[in-house]
PDB file of C-alpha atoms and ligand atoms in Angstrom:
ATOM      1  CA  MET A   1       0.000   0.000   0.000  1.00 87.00           C
ATOM      2  CA  MET A   2       1.169   3.518  -0.804  1.00 94.00           C
ATOM      3  CA  LYS A   3       2.482   5.315   2.288  1.00 96.00           C
ATOM      4  CA  ARG A   4       1.536   8.906   3.075  1.00 98.00           C
ATOM      5  CA  ILE A   5       4.121  11.689   2.777  1.00 98.00           C
ATOM      6  CA  ALA A   6       4.451  14.833   4.918  1.00 98.00           C
ATOM      7  CA  VAL A   7       6.664  17.638   3.659  1.00 98.00           C
ATOM      8  CA  ILE A   8       7.773  20.112   6.321  1.00 98.00           C
ATOM      9  CA  GLY A   9       9.533  23.072   4.725  1.00 98.00           C
ATOM     10  CA  SER A  10       9.471  26.368   2.888  1.00 98.00           C
ATOM     11  CA  ILE A  11       7.024  27.967   0.466  1.00 98.00           C
ATOM     12  CA  ASN A  12       8.385  30.843  -1.671  1.00 98.00           C
ATOM     13  CA  MET A  13       7.525  33.037  -4.610  1.00 98.00           C
ATOM     14  CA  ASP A  14      10.419  32.778  -7.081  1.00 97.00           C
ATOM     15  CA  LEU A  15      11.445  35.853  -9.079  1.00 97.00           C
ATOM     16  CA  SER A  16      13.367  34.075 -11.788  1.00 95.00           C
ATOM     17  CA  ALA A  17      15.479  36.226 -14.143  1.00 96.00           C
ATOM     18  CA  SER A  18      17.174  34.712 -17.192  1.00 94.00           C
ATOM     19  CA  ALA A  19      20.512  36.255 -18.120  1.00 96.00           C
ATOM     20  CA  ASP A  20      23.622  35.490 -20.180  1.00 95.00           C
ATOM     21  CA  ARG A  21      25.617  34.817 -17.057  1.00 95.00           C
ATOM     22  CA  ILE A  22      25.452  35.047 -13.272  1.00 95.00           C
ATOM     23  CA  PRO A  23      26.666  38.512 -12.116  1.00 94.00           C
ATOM     24  CA  ARG A  24      29.970  38.816 -10.241  1.00 93.00           C
ATOM     25  CA  PRO A  25      30.051  40.604  -6.828  1.00 92.00           C
ATOM     26  CA  GLY A  26      29.515  44.346  -7.314  1.00 94.00           C
ATOM     27  CA  GLU A  27      28.335  43.953 -10.891  1.00 94.00           C
ATOM     28  CA  SER A  28      24.978  44.859 -12.514  1.00 94.00           C
ATOM     29  CA  ILE A  29      23.855  42.967 -15.594  1.00 95.00           C
ATOM     30  CA  LEU A  30      20.691  42.997 -17.706  1.00 96.00           C
ATOM     31  CA  ALA A  31      18.272  40.057 -17.701  1.00 96.00           C
ATOM     32  CA  SER A  32      16.409  38.968 -20.825  1.00 96.00           C
ATOM     33  CA  SER A  33      13.205  37.980 -18.973  1.00 95.00           C
ATOM     34  CA  LEU A  34      11.593  37.757 -15.546  1.00 96.00           C
ATOM     35  CA  LEU A  35       9.075  35.164 -14.374  1.00 95.00           C
ATOM     36  CA  TYR A  36       7.078  35.050 -11.128  1.00 96.00           C
ATOM     37  CA  LEU A  37       6.804  31.340 -10.337  1.00 96.00           C
ATOM     38  CA  PRO A  38       5.738  29.364  -7.271  1.00 97.00           C
ATOM     39  CA  GLY A  39       8.735  27.762  -5.553  1.00 97.00           C
ATOM     40  CA  GLY A  40      10.399  27.137  -2.212  1.00 98.00           C
ATOM     41  CA  LYS A  41      12.262  23.922  -1.522  1.00 98.00           C
ATOM     42  CA  GLY A  42       9.477  22.484   0.632  1.00 98.00           C
ATOM     43  CA  ALA A  43       6.693  23.377  -1.797  1.00 98.00           C
ATOM     44  CA  ASN A  44       8.737  22.096  -4.755  1.00 98.00           C
ATOM     45  CA  GLN A  45       9.376  18.739  -3.118  1.00 98.00           C
ATOM     46  CA  ALA A  46       5.693  18.403  -2.233  1.00 98.00           C
ATOM     47  CA  VAL A  47       4.695  19.150  -5.849  1.00 98.00           C
ATOM     48  CA  ALA A  48       7.271  16.684  -7.224  1.00 98.00           C
ATOM     49  CA  ALA A  49       5.878  13.853  -5.071  1.00 98.00           C
ATOM     50  CA  ALA A  50       2.217  14.749  -5.651  1.00 98.00           C
ATOM     51  CA  ARG A  51       2.580  15.028  -9.428  1.00 98.00           C
ATOM     52  CA  LEU A  52       3.894  11.452  -9.455  1.00 98.00           C
ATOM     53  CA  GLY A  53       0.760  10.330  -7.612  1.00 98.00           C
ATOM     54  CA  ALA A  54       1.772  10.412  -3.932  1.00 98.00           C
ATOM     55  CA  MET A  55      -0.589  11.417  -1.097  1.00 98.00           C
ATOM     56  CA  VAL A  56       1.111  14.535   0.264  1.00 98.00           C
ATOM     57  CA  THR A  57       0.405  16.970   3.090  1.00 98.00           C
ATOM     58  CA  ILE A  58       2.527  20.116   3.326  1.00 98.00           C
ATOM     59  CA  PHE A  59       3.388  21.853   6.592  1.00 98.00           C
ATOM     60  CA  GLY A  60       4.597  25.470   6.427  1.00 98.00           C
ATOM     61  CA  CYS A  61       3.647  29.147   6.529  1.00 98.00           C
ATOM     62  CA  VAL A  62       2.927  31.924   4.000  1.00 98.00           C
ATOM     63  CA  GLY A  63       2.015  35.580   4.464  1.00 98.00           C
ATOM     64  CA  ASP A  64      -1.365  37.143   3.704  1.00 97.00           C
ATOM     65  CA  ASP A  65       0.333  39.351   1.068  1.00 97.00           C
ATOM     66  CA  ALA A  66      -0.126  39.369  -2.706  1.00 96.00           C
ATOM     67  CA  PHE A  67       1.605  35.946  -3.050  1.00 98.00           C
ATOM     68  CA  GLY A  68       0.612  33.799  -0.041  1.00 98.00           C
ATOM     69  CA  PRO A  69      -2.991  32.722  -0.817  1.00 98.00           C
ATOM     70  CA  GLY A  70      -2.119  32.144  -4.505  1.00 98.00           C
ATOM     71  CA  MET A  71       0.761  29.857  -3.551  1.00 98.00           C
ATOM     72  CA  VAL A  72      -1.546  27.824  -1.302  1.00 98.00           C
ATOM     73  CA  LYS A  73      -4.031  27.553  -4.202  1.00 98.00           C
ATOM     74  CA  ASN A  74      -1.253  26.379  -6.504  1.00 98.00           C
ATOM     75  CA  LEU A  75      -0.297  23.594  -4.073  1.00 98.00           C
ATOM     76  CA  ALA A  76      -3.931  22.544  -3.657  1.00 98.00           C
ATOM     77  CA  SER A  77      -4.321  22.406  -7.450  1.00 98.00           C
ATOM     78  CA  GLU A  78      -1.565  19.749  -7.453  1.00 98.00           C
ATOM     79  CA  GLY A  79      -3.697  17.597  -5.136  1.00 98.00           C
ATOM     80  CA  ILE A  80      -1.636  18.431  -2.046  1.00 98.00           C
ATOM     81  CA  ASP A  81      -3.392  18.689   1.329  1.00 98.00           C
ATOM     82  CA  THR A  82      -2.788  22.332   2.297  1.00 98.00           C
ATOM     83  CA  HIS A  83      -4.929  22.467   5.462  1.00 98.00           C
ATOM     84  CA  GLU A  84      -1.881  22.649   7.734  1.00 98.00           C
ATOM     85  CA  ILE A  85      -0.436  25.763   6.043  1.00 98.00           C
ATOM     86  CA  GLU A  86      -0.797  28.827   8.267  1.00 98.00           C
ATOM     87  CA  ILE A  87      -1.510  32.105   6.423  1.00 98.00           C
ATOM     88  CA  LEU A  88      -0.033  34.799   8.675  1.00 98.00           C
ATOM     89  CA  SER A  89      -1.367  38.321   8.703  1.00 97.00           C
ATOM     90  CA  GLY A  90       1.103  41.184   8.471  1.00 96.00           C
ATOM     91  CA  THR A  91       3.946  38.820   7.461  1.00 97.00           C
ATOM     92  CA  PRO A  92       5.497  38.732   3.980  1.00 98.00           C
ATOM     93  CA  SER A  93       5.682  35.406   2.169  1.00 98.00           C
ATOM     94  CA  GLY A  94       9.065  33.824   1.481  1.00 98.00           C
ATOM     95  CA  LEU A  95      10.703  35.184  -1.653  1.00 98.00           C
ATOM     96  CA  ALA A  96      13.580  33.848  -3.769  1.00 97.00           C
ATOM     97  CA  MET A  97      15.580  35.966  -6.209  1.00 97.00           C
ATOM     98  CA  ILE A  98      16.978  33.645  -8.832  1.00 96.00           C
ATOM     99  CA  THR A  99      19.345  34.275 -11.737  1.00 96.00           C
ATOM    100  CA  VAL A 100      19.291  31.508 -14.346  1.00 93.00           C
ATOM    101  CA  ALA A 101      22.276  31.442 -16.726  1.00 93.00           C
ATOM    102  CA  GLU A 102      24.593  29.028 -18.507  1.00 87.00           C
ATOM    103  CA  GLY A 103      22.689  25.933 -17.372  1.00 82.00           C
ATOM    104  CA  ASP A 104      23.061  26.911 -13.721  1.00 87.00           C
ATOM    105  CA  ASN A 105      21.459  29.272 -11.204  1.00 90.00           C
ATOM    106  CA  ALA A 106      22.198  31.487  -8.213  1.00 93.00           C
ATOM    107  CA  ILE A 107      19.528  31.945  -5.530  1.00 94.00           C
ATOM    108  CA  THR A 108      19.051  34.387  -2.657  1.00 95.00           C
ATOM    109  CA  VAL A 109      16.143  33.590  -0.349  1.00 96.00           C
ATOM    110  CA  VAL A 110      14.328  36.036   1.934  1.00 97.00           C
ATOM    111  CA  PRO A 111      12.644  33.680   4.464  1.00 98.00           C
ATOM    112  CA  GLY A 112       9.604  35.852   5.373  1.00 98.00           C
ATOM    113  CA  ALA A 113       6.843  33.599   6.728  1.00 98.00           C
ATOM    114  CA  ASN A 114       9.081  30.508   6.524  1.00 98.00           C
ATOM    115  CA  ALA A 115      10.840  31.855   9.627  1.00 98.00           C
ATOM    116  CA  CYS A 116       7.507  31.370  11.450  1.00 98.00           C
ATOM    117  CA  VAL A 117       7.693  27.585  11.113  1.00 98.00           C
ATOM    118  CA  THR A 118       8.772  27.484  14.760  1.00 98.00           C
ATOM    119  CA  LYS A 119       8.770  24.860  17.513  1.00 98.00           C
ATOM    120  CA  ASP A 120       5.308  26.154  18.475  1.00 98.00           C
ATOM    121  CA  TYR A 121       4.109  25.575  14.906  1.00 98.00           C
ATOM    122  CA  ILE A 122       5.422  21.996  15.135  1.00 98.00           C
ATOM    123  CA  ASP A 123       3.621  21.484  18.457  1.00 98.00           C
ATOM    124  CA  ARG A 124       0.359  22.779  16.939  1.00 98.00           C
ATOM    125  CA  HIS A 125       0.581  20.409  13.951  1.00 98.00           C
ATOM    126  CA  PHE A 126       2.456  17.449  15.430  1.00 97.00           C
ATOM    127  CA  GLU A 127      -0.462  14.998  15.547  1.00 96.00           C
ATOM    128  CA  LYS A 128      -1.122  15.608  11.849  1.00 97.00           C
ATOM    129  CA  ILE A 129       2.584  15.181  11.013  1.00 97.00           C
ATOM    130  CA  LEU A 130       2.559  11.786  12.721  1.00 96.00           C
ATOM    131  CA  GLU A 131      -0.311  10.612  10.493  1.00 96.00           C
ATOM    132  CA  ASN A 132       2.296  10.201   7.727  1.00 97.00           C
ATOM    133  CA  GLU A 133       4.850   7.407   7.308  1.00 97.00           C
ATOM    134  CA  ILE A 134       7.393   9.218   5.118  1.00 98.00           C
ATOM    135  CA  LEU A 135       8.547  12.563   6.527  1.00 98.00           C
ATOM    136  CA  LEU A 136      10.449  14.808   4.146  1.00 98.00           C
ATOM    137  CA  ILE A 137      12.080  17.652   6.070  1.00 98.00           C
ATOM    138  CA  VAL A 138      13.642  20.554   4.186  1.00 97.00           C
ATOM    139  CA  ALA A 139      16.148  22.904   5.850  1.00 96.00           C
ATOM    140  CA  GLU A 140      14.749  26.187   4.501  1.00 97.00           C
ATOM    141  CA  ILE A 141      13.009  26.739   7.862  1.00 98.00           C
ATOM    142  CA  PRO A 142      14.725  27.664  11.190  1.00 98.00           C
ATOM    143  CA  HIS A 143      17.462  25.171  12.145  1.00 98.00           C
ATOM    144  CA  GLU A 144      16.218  24.894  15.725  1.00 98.00           C
ATOM    145  CA  THR A 145      12.818  23.838  14.355  1.00 98.00           C
ATOM    146  CA  VAL A 146      14.397  21.076  12.254  1.00 98.00           C
ATOM    147  CA  ASP A 147      16.355  19.825  15.271  1.00 98.00           C
ATOM    148  CA  TYR A 148      13.276  19.937  17.510  1.00 98.00           C
ATOM    149  CA  LEU A 149      11.067  18.215  14.937  1.00 98.00           C
ATOM    150  CA  ILE A 150      13.434  15.311  14.242  1.00 97.00           C
ATOM    151  CA  ARG A 151      14.008  14.630  17.951  1.00 97.00           C
ATOM    152  CA  LYS A 152      10.281  14.957  18.731  1.00 97.00           C
ATOM    153  CA  ILE A 153       9.351  12.480  16.011  1.00 96.00           C
ATOM    154  CA  ARG A 154      11.834   9.881  17.239  1.00 96.00           C
ATOM    155  CA  ALA A 155      10.754  10.391  20.873  1.00 95.00           C
ATOM    156  CA  ALA A 156       7.098   9.911  19.937  1.00 94.00           C
ATOM    157  CA  GLU A 157       7.395   6.633  18.078  1.00 89.00           C
ATOM    158  CA  ALA A 158       8.607   3.173  18.917  1.00 75.00           C
ATOM    159  CA  GLY A 159      11.537   1.730  16.983  1.00 71.00           C
ATOM    160  CA  GLY A 160      11.959   4.442  14.331  1.00 73.00           C
ATOM    161  CA  ALA A 161       8.777   3.435  12.523  1.00 87.00           C
ATOM    162  CA  ARG A 162       8.714   6.484  10.260  1.00 95.00           C
ATOM    163  CA  CYS A 163      11.131   7.120   7.436  1.00 97.00           C
ATOM    164  CA  ILE A 164      12.774  10.551   7.785  1.00 98.00           C
ATOM    165  CA  ILE A 165      14.396  12.041   4.687  1.00 98.00           C
ATOM    166  CA  PHE A 166      16.271  15.234   5.545  1.00 98.00           C
ATOM    167  CA  ASN A 167      17.302  17.515   2.694  1.00 98.00           C
ATOM    168  CA  PRO A 168      19.854  19.845   4.324  1.00 98.00           C
ATOM    169  CA  ALA A 169      19.525  22.713   1.869  1.00 94.00           C
ATOM    170  CA  PRO A 170      20.581  25.464   2.410  1.00 94.00           C
ATOM    171  CA  ALA A 171      23.372  23.608   4.216  1.00 95.00           C
ATOM    172  CA  TYR A 172      24.650  24.072   7.774  1.00 95.00           C
ATOM    173  CA  PRO A 173      26.815  21.860  10.012  1.00 95.00           C
ATOM    174  CA  LEU A 174      24.880  19.011  11.666  1.00 97.00           C
ATOM    175  CA  SER A 175      25.674  17.101  14.847  1.00 97.00           C
ATOM    176  CA  GLU A 176      26.367  13.368  14.753  1.00 96.00           C
ATOM    177  CA  ASP A 177      23.454  12.511  17.032  1.00 96.00           C
ATOM    178  CA  LEU A 178      20.996  14.372  14.798  1.00 97.00           C
ATOM    179  CA  ILE A 179      22.372  12.664  11.682  1.00 97.00           C
ATOM    180  CA  GLN A 180      21.864   9.298  13.369  1.00 96.00           C
ATOM    181  CA  LEU A 181      18.155  10.059  13.857  1.00 96.00           C
ATOM    182  CA  VAL A 182      17.403  10.413  10.132  1.00 97.00           C
ATOM    183  CA  ASP A 183      17.094   7.593   7.622  1.00 97.00           C
ATOM    184  CA  TYR A 184      18.361   9.479   4.577  1.00 98.00           C
ATOM    185  CA  LEU A 185      20.391  12.681   4.266  1.00 98.00           C
ATOM    186  CA  THR A 186      20.391  14.172   0.756  1.00 98.00           C
ATOM    187  CA  PRO A 187      22.882  17.063   0.261  1.00 97.00           C
ATOM    188  CA  ASN A 188      24.593  17.921  -2.997  1.00 94.00           C
ATOM    189  CA  GLU A 189      28.406  17.675  -3.114  1.00 91.00           C
ATOM    190  CA  HIS A 190      28.961  21.236  -1.917  1.00 90.00           C
ATOM    191  CA  GLU A 191      26.338  20.956   0.830  1.00 93.00           C
ATOM    192  CA  ALA A 192      27.739  17.603   2.026  1.00 94.00           C
ATOM    193  CA  ARG A 193      31.037  19.245   2.991  1.00 90.00           C
ATOM    194  CA  ILE A 194      29.247  21.931   5.024  1.00 91.00           C
ATOM    195  CA  VAL A 195      26.796  19.497   6.631  1.00 94.00           C
ATOM    196  CA  LEU A 196      29.595  17.135   7.751  1.00 93.00           C
ATOM    197  CA  SER A 197      32.164  19.813   8.661  1.00 89.00           C
ATOM    198  CA  ASP A 198      31.646  19.430  12.442  1.00 89.00           C
ATOM    199  CA  VAL A 199      31.471  15.633  12.512  1.00 89.00           C
ATOM    200  CA  LEU A 200      34.364  14.915  10.137  1.00 84.00           C
ATOM    201  CA  PRO A 201      36.756  17.828  10.825  1.00 78.00           C
ATOM    202  CA  GLU A 202      39.739  15.576  10.168  1.00 70.00           C
ATOM    203  CA  VAL A 203      38.440  14.728   6.712  1.00 64.00           C
ATOM    204  CA  LEU A 204      36.925  17.903   5.412  1.00 63.00           C
ATOM    205  CA  PRO A 205      39.692  20.500   5.612  1.00 55.00           C
ATOM    206  CA  ASP A 206      41.149  18.496   2.761  1.00 58.00           C
ATOM    207  CA  LYS A 207      38.975  19.776  -0.086  1.00 63.00           C
ATOM    208  CA  GLU A 208      40.147  16.869  -2.200  1.00 65.00           C
ATOM    209  CA  THR A 209      38.432  14.288  -0.005  1.00 71.00           C
ATOM    210  CA  PRO A 210      36.304  12.423  -2.487  1.00 82.00           C
ATOM    211  CA  ALA A 211      32.552  12.311  -1.978  1.00 87.00           C
ATOM    212  CA  GLU A 212      32.990   8.507  -2.150  1.00 88.00           C
ATOM    213  CA  GLU A 213      34.756   8.637   1.215  1.00 88.00           C
ATOM    214  CA  LEU A 214      31.838  10.553   2.757  1.00 91.00           C
ATOM    215  CA  VAL A 215      29.166   8.115   1.576  1.00 94.00           C
ATOM    216  CA  ARG A 216      31.302   5.213   2.784  1.00 91.00           C
ATOM    217  CA  ARG A 217      31.307   6.702   6.287  1.00 91.00           C
ATOM    218  CA  TYR A 218      27.500   7.071   6.270  1.00 94.00           C
ATOM    219  CA  ARG A 219      26.608   3.970   4.324  1.00 92.00           C
ATOM    220  CA  GLY A 220      22.994   3.437   3.399  1.00 92.00           C
ATOM    221  CA  GLN A 221      22.156   6.850   4.835  1.00 96.00           C
ATOM    222  CA  LEU A 222      24.039   9.578   2.966  1.00 97.00           C
ATOM    223  CA  ILE A 223      22.921  10.186  -0.621  1.00 98.00           C
ATOM    224  CA  ILE A 224      25.014  12.852  -2.376  1.00 97.00           C
ATOM    225  CA  THR A 225      23.455  14.382  -5.475  1.00 96.00           C
ATOM    226  CA  CYS A 226      26.050  15.291  -8.117  1.00 93.00           C
ATOM    227  CA  GLY A 227      23.977  17.041 -10.808  1.00 89.00           C
ATOM    228  CA  SER A 228      24.518  15.595 -14.279  1.00 87.00           C
ATOM    229  CA  ARG A 229      26.759  12.887 -12.743  1.00 90.00           C
ATOM    230  CA  GLY A 230      23.823  11.363 -10.879  1.00 94.00           C
ATOM    231  CA  VAL A 231      24.009  10.372  -7.204  1.00 96.00           C
ATOM    232  CA  LEU A 232      26.497   8.632  -4.945  1.00 95.00           C
ATOM    233  CA  CYS A 233      25.649   6.285  -2.105  1.00 95.00           C
ATOM    234  CA  CYS A 234      27.178   3.301  -0.377  1.00 94.00           C
ATOM    235  CA  THR A 235      25.360   0.027   0.234  1.00 89.00           C
ATOM    236  CA  GLU A 236      26.191  -3.555   1.052  1.00 80.00           C
ATOM    237  CA  ASP A 237      27.354  -5.485  -1.988  1.00 72.00           C
ATOM    238  CA  ASP A 238      24.524  -7.888  -2.958  1.00 69.00           C
ATOM    239  CA  GLN A 239      27.084 -10.328  -4.335  1.00 71.00           C
ATOM    240  CA  VAL A 240      29.658 -10.327  -1.527  1.00 71.00           C
ATOM    241  CA  SER A 241      27.922 -10.246   1.845  1.00 75.00           C
ATOM    242  CA  GLY A 242      29.442  -7.906   4.430  1.00 74.00           C
ATOM    243  CA  SER A 243      31.457  -5.877   1.929  1.00 83.00           C
ATOM    244  CA  LEU A 244      30.562  -2.329   0.954  1.00 84.00           C
ATOM    245  CA  LEU A 245      30.007  -0.960  -2.480  1.00 90.00           C
ATOM    246  CA  VAL A 246      30.098   2.757  -3.372  1.00 92.00           C
ATOM    247  CA  ARG A 247      27.546   3.160  -6.124  1.00 91.00           C
ATOM    248  CA  GLN A 248      27.207   5.964  -8.622  1.00 93.00           C
ATOM    249  CA  ILE A 249      23.658   5.883  -9.927  1.00 94.00           C
ATOM    250  CA  PRO A 250      23.955   7.747 -13.237  1.00 94.00           C
ATOM    251  CA  SER A 251      21.800  10.638 -14.349  1.00 94.00           C
ATOM    252  CA  PHE A 252      19.756  10.733 -17.576  1.00 95.00           C
ATOM    253  CA  PRO A 253      20.820  12.918 -20.524  1.00 93.00           C
ATOM    254  CA  VAL A 254      18.223  15.616 -21.349  1.00 94.00           C
ATOM    255  CA  GLU A 255      18.168  19.074 -22.965  1.00 93.00           C
ATOM    256  CA  VAL A 256      18.706  21.326 -19.963  1.00 91.00           C
ATOM    257  CA  VAL A 257      16.676  24.570 -19.889  1.00 91.00           C
ATOM    258  CA  ASP A 258      16.714  25.375 -16.149  1.00 91.00           C
ATOM    259  CA  THR A 259      18.177  23.347 -13.270  1.00 92.00           C
ATOM    260  CA  THR A 260      16.214  25.248 -10.594  1.00 92.00           C
ATOM    261  CA  GLY A 261      14.361  22.682  -8.493  1.00 95.00           C
ATOM    262  CA  ALA A 262      16.190  19.606  -9.845  1.00 96.00           C
ATOM    263  CA  GLY A 263      17.384  18.686  -6.345  1.00 96.00           C
ATOM    264  CA  ASP A 264      13.859  19.249  -5.042  1.00 98.00           C
ATOM    265  CA  THR A 265      12.431  16.979  -7.725  1.00 98.00           C
ATOM    266  CA  PHE A 266      14.976  14.326  -6.754  1.00 98.00           C
ATOM    267  CA  ASN A 267      13.879  14.491  -3.104  1.00 98.00           C
ATOM    268  CA  GLY A 268      10.140  14.498  -3.857  1.00 98.00           C
ATOM    269  CA  ALA A 269      10.526  11.598  -6.282  1.00 98.00           C
ATOM    270  CA  LEU A 270      12.691   9.666  -3.808  1.00 98.00           C
ATOM    271  CA  ALA A 271       9.965  10.087  -1.172  1.00 98.00           C
ATOM    272  CA  TYR A 272       7.363   8.902  -3.714  1.00 98.00           C
ATOM    273  CA  ALA A 273       9.442   5.841  -4.681  1.00 98.00           C
ATOM    274  CA  LEU A 274      10.047   4.862  -1.049  1.00 98.00           C
ATOM    275  CA  ALA A 275       6.336   5.417  -0.292  1.00 98.00           C
ATOM    276  CA  ARG A 276       5.571   2.969  -3.098  1.00 97.00           C
ATOM    277  CA  GLY A 277       7.963   0.416  -1.639  1.00 96.00           C
ATOM    278  CA  LEU A 278      10.618   0.439  -4.405  1.00 96.00           C
ATOM    279  CA  ARG A 279      14.042  -0.923  -3.427  1.00 94.00           C
ATOM    280  CA  PHE A 280      16.636   1.643  -2.369  1.00 94.00           C
ATOM    281  CA  THR A 281      18.756   1.697  -5.526  1.00 93.00           C
ATOM    282  CA  ASP A 282      15.670   1.503  -7.774  1.00 95.00           C
ATOM    283  CA  SER A 283      14.278   4.496  -5.874  1.00 97.00           C
ATOM    284  CA  LEU A 284      17.468   6.450  -6.588  1.00 97.00           C
ATOM    285  CA  ARG A 285      17.320   5.618 -10.297  1.00 97.00           C
ATOM    286  CA  PHE A 286      13.656   6.639 -10.400  1.00 98.00           C
ATOM    287  CA  ALA A 287      14.422   9.927  -8.601  1.00 98.00           C
ATOM    288  CA  ASN A 288      17.322  10.629 -10.978  1.00 97.00           C
ATOM    289  CA  ALA A 289      15.019  10.229 -13.970  1.00 98.00           C
ATOM    290  CA  ALA A 290      12.442  12.605 -12.455  1.00 98.00           C
ATOM    291  CA  ALA A 291      15.146  15.174 -11.622  1.00 97.00           C
ATOM    292  CA  ALA A 292      16.537  15.064 -15.160  1.00 97.00           C
ATOM    293  CA  LEU A 293      13.082  15.656 -16.679  1.00 97.00           C
ATOM    294  CA  SER A 294      12.479  18.610 -14.350  1.00 97.00           C
ATOM    295  CA  CYS A 295      15.398  20.465 -15.994  1.00 95.00           C
ATOM    296  CA  THR A 296      13.693  20.563 -19.390  1.00 95.00           C
ATOM    297  CA  LYS A 297      11.397  23.530 -18.564  1.00 94.00           C
ATOM    298  CA  LYS A 298      11.809  26.963 -16.977  1.00 90.00           C
ATOM    299  CA  GLY A 299      11.121  27.314 -13.250  1.00 91.00           C
ATOM    300  CA  ALA A 300      11.263  24.886 -10.367  1.00 95.00           C
ATOM    301  CA  GLN A 301       7.834  23.255 -10.693  1.00 97.00           C
ATOM    302  CA  SER A 302       6.865  23.550 -14.386  1.00 94.00           C
ATOM    303  CA  GLY A 303       9.119  20.699 -15.544  1.00 95.00           C
ATOM    304  CA  MET A 304       8.325  18.268 -12.744  1.00 98.00           C
ATOM    305  CA  PRO A 305       7.174  15.079 -14.443  1.00 98.00           C
ATOM    306  CA  THR A 306       4.169  12.784 -14.111  1.00 98.00           C
ATOM    307  CA  LEU A 307       4.637   9.072 -13.393  1.00 98.00           C
ATOM    308  CA  ALA A 308       4.076   8.196 -17.064  1.00 98.00           C
ATOM    309  CA  MET A 309       6.878  10.545 -18.142  1.00 97.00           C
ATOM    310  CA  VAL A 310       9.351   9.032 -15.669  1.00 98.00           C
ATOM    311  CA  GLU A 311       8.396   5.481 -16.630  1.00 97.00           C
ATOM    312  CA  ARG A 312       8.885   6.311 -20.310  1.00 97.00           C
ATOM    313  CA  LEU A 313      12.368   7.708 -19.678  1.00 96.00           C
ATOM    314  CA  LEU A 314      13.306   4.683 -17.538  1.00 96.00           C
ATOM    315  CA  LEU A 315      12.129   2.323 -20.284  1.00 94.00           C
ATOM    316  CA  ASP A 316      13.838   4.234 -23.108  1.00 89.00           C
ATOM    317  CA  THR A 317      17.230   4.533 -21.399  1.00 82.00           C
TER     318      THR A 317
HETATM  319  O1  LIG B   1      15.580  24.626  -4.927  1.00 96.50           O
HETATM  320  C1  LIG B   1      15.000  25.677  -5.647  1.00 96.50           C
HETATM  321  C2  LIG B   1      14.262  26.587  -4.725  1.00 96.50           C
HETATM  322  O2  LIG B   1      15.167  27.183  -3.844  1.00 96.50           O
HETATM  323  C3  LIG B   1      13.568  27.735  -5.407  1.00 96.50           C
HETATM  324  O3  LIG B   1      12.265  27.408  -5.812  1.00 96.50           O
HETATM  325  C4  LIG B   1      13.645  28.854  -4.390  1.00 96.50           C
HETATM  326  O4  LIG B   1      12.417  29.210  -3.852  1.00 96.50           O
HETATM  327  C5  LIG B   1      14.596  28.360  -3.320  1.00 96.50           C
HETATM  328  O5  LIG B   1      13.938  28.003  -2.185  1.00 96.50           O
END
């Protein structure tokens, strides 16, 4: 049976400007176009999972400004349960200023109402959060809330019954005991070094330390996304019991228009695949395919694929 997914994270309005290149510090450049698009890492991951057919509830906050109610409507139109979103009066919604150029992007986020996803918010919505089996937590809310939420979930359940996926983006250093409470940690290569900088200080000053070494240390738990090179993880070798295998699950070649939200699509699709009961490495391949497809359109959510689109790509490749 399909498990239910809760996404706890941010909801933003994205101001996405396309330009020839990303400006250097102190520089002004002209953009060729500007789009107002719904985004936010939490909202994006919820949309990615829901569009594939998952049952998703989102937990977060927006303002009662010109963007907030419209963003809630957008999420509801994707079939996402939005009843737990708080619309806060006198608070601006989260906003992201994005420059898209040369197949890459640069993002500055103004948290706005996302900063109001506090411990008190978690307490108010905790019973509803626990109604879900897969919990996708996104770091674009206060760090103390993330810490509180993960510990509260584990304290409330027996034997780690729920699957916690933590996407530590934007990245910050995590403690070892918090890492041990999550099932899957999904940074990109750059984020992985920040996230693990306190727990592996002997490893990380050496910028050359390969990502392979990091996934080996957190086998079965750390999934490092490497853009067009796919993802890295470490699992037991099916053939030789007891020995470890660092796996690179390759990406899928597509015509890239905009990579904004590719990591979010990966996380949402991973949650969907695990909710469906796919095996770990099959889930990663599935999520890679979804993430690749999401890069073929402008904006974070517009390119997120349906299940049929992912299945077609998996069959054709
Ligand atoms: O990951 C992409 C997202 O990051 C954008 O939608 C933007 O809102 C920022 O949160």
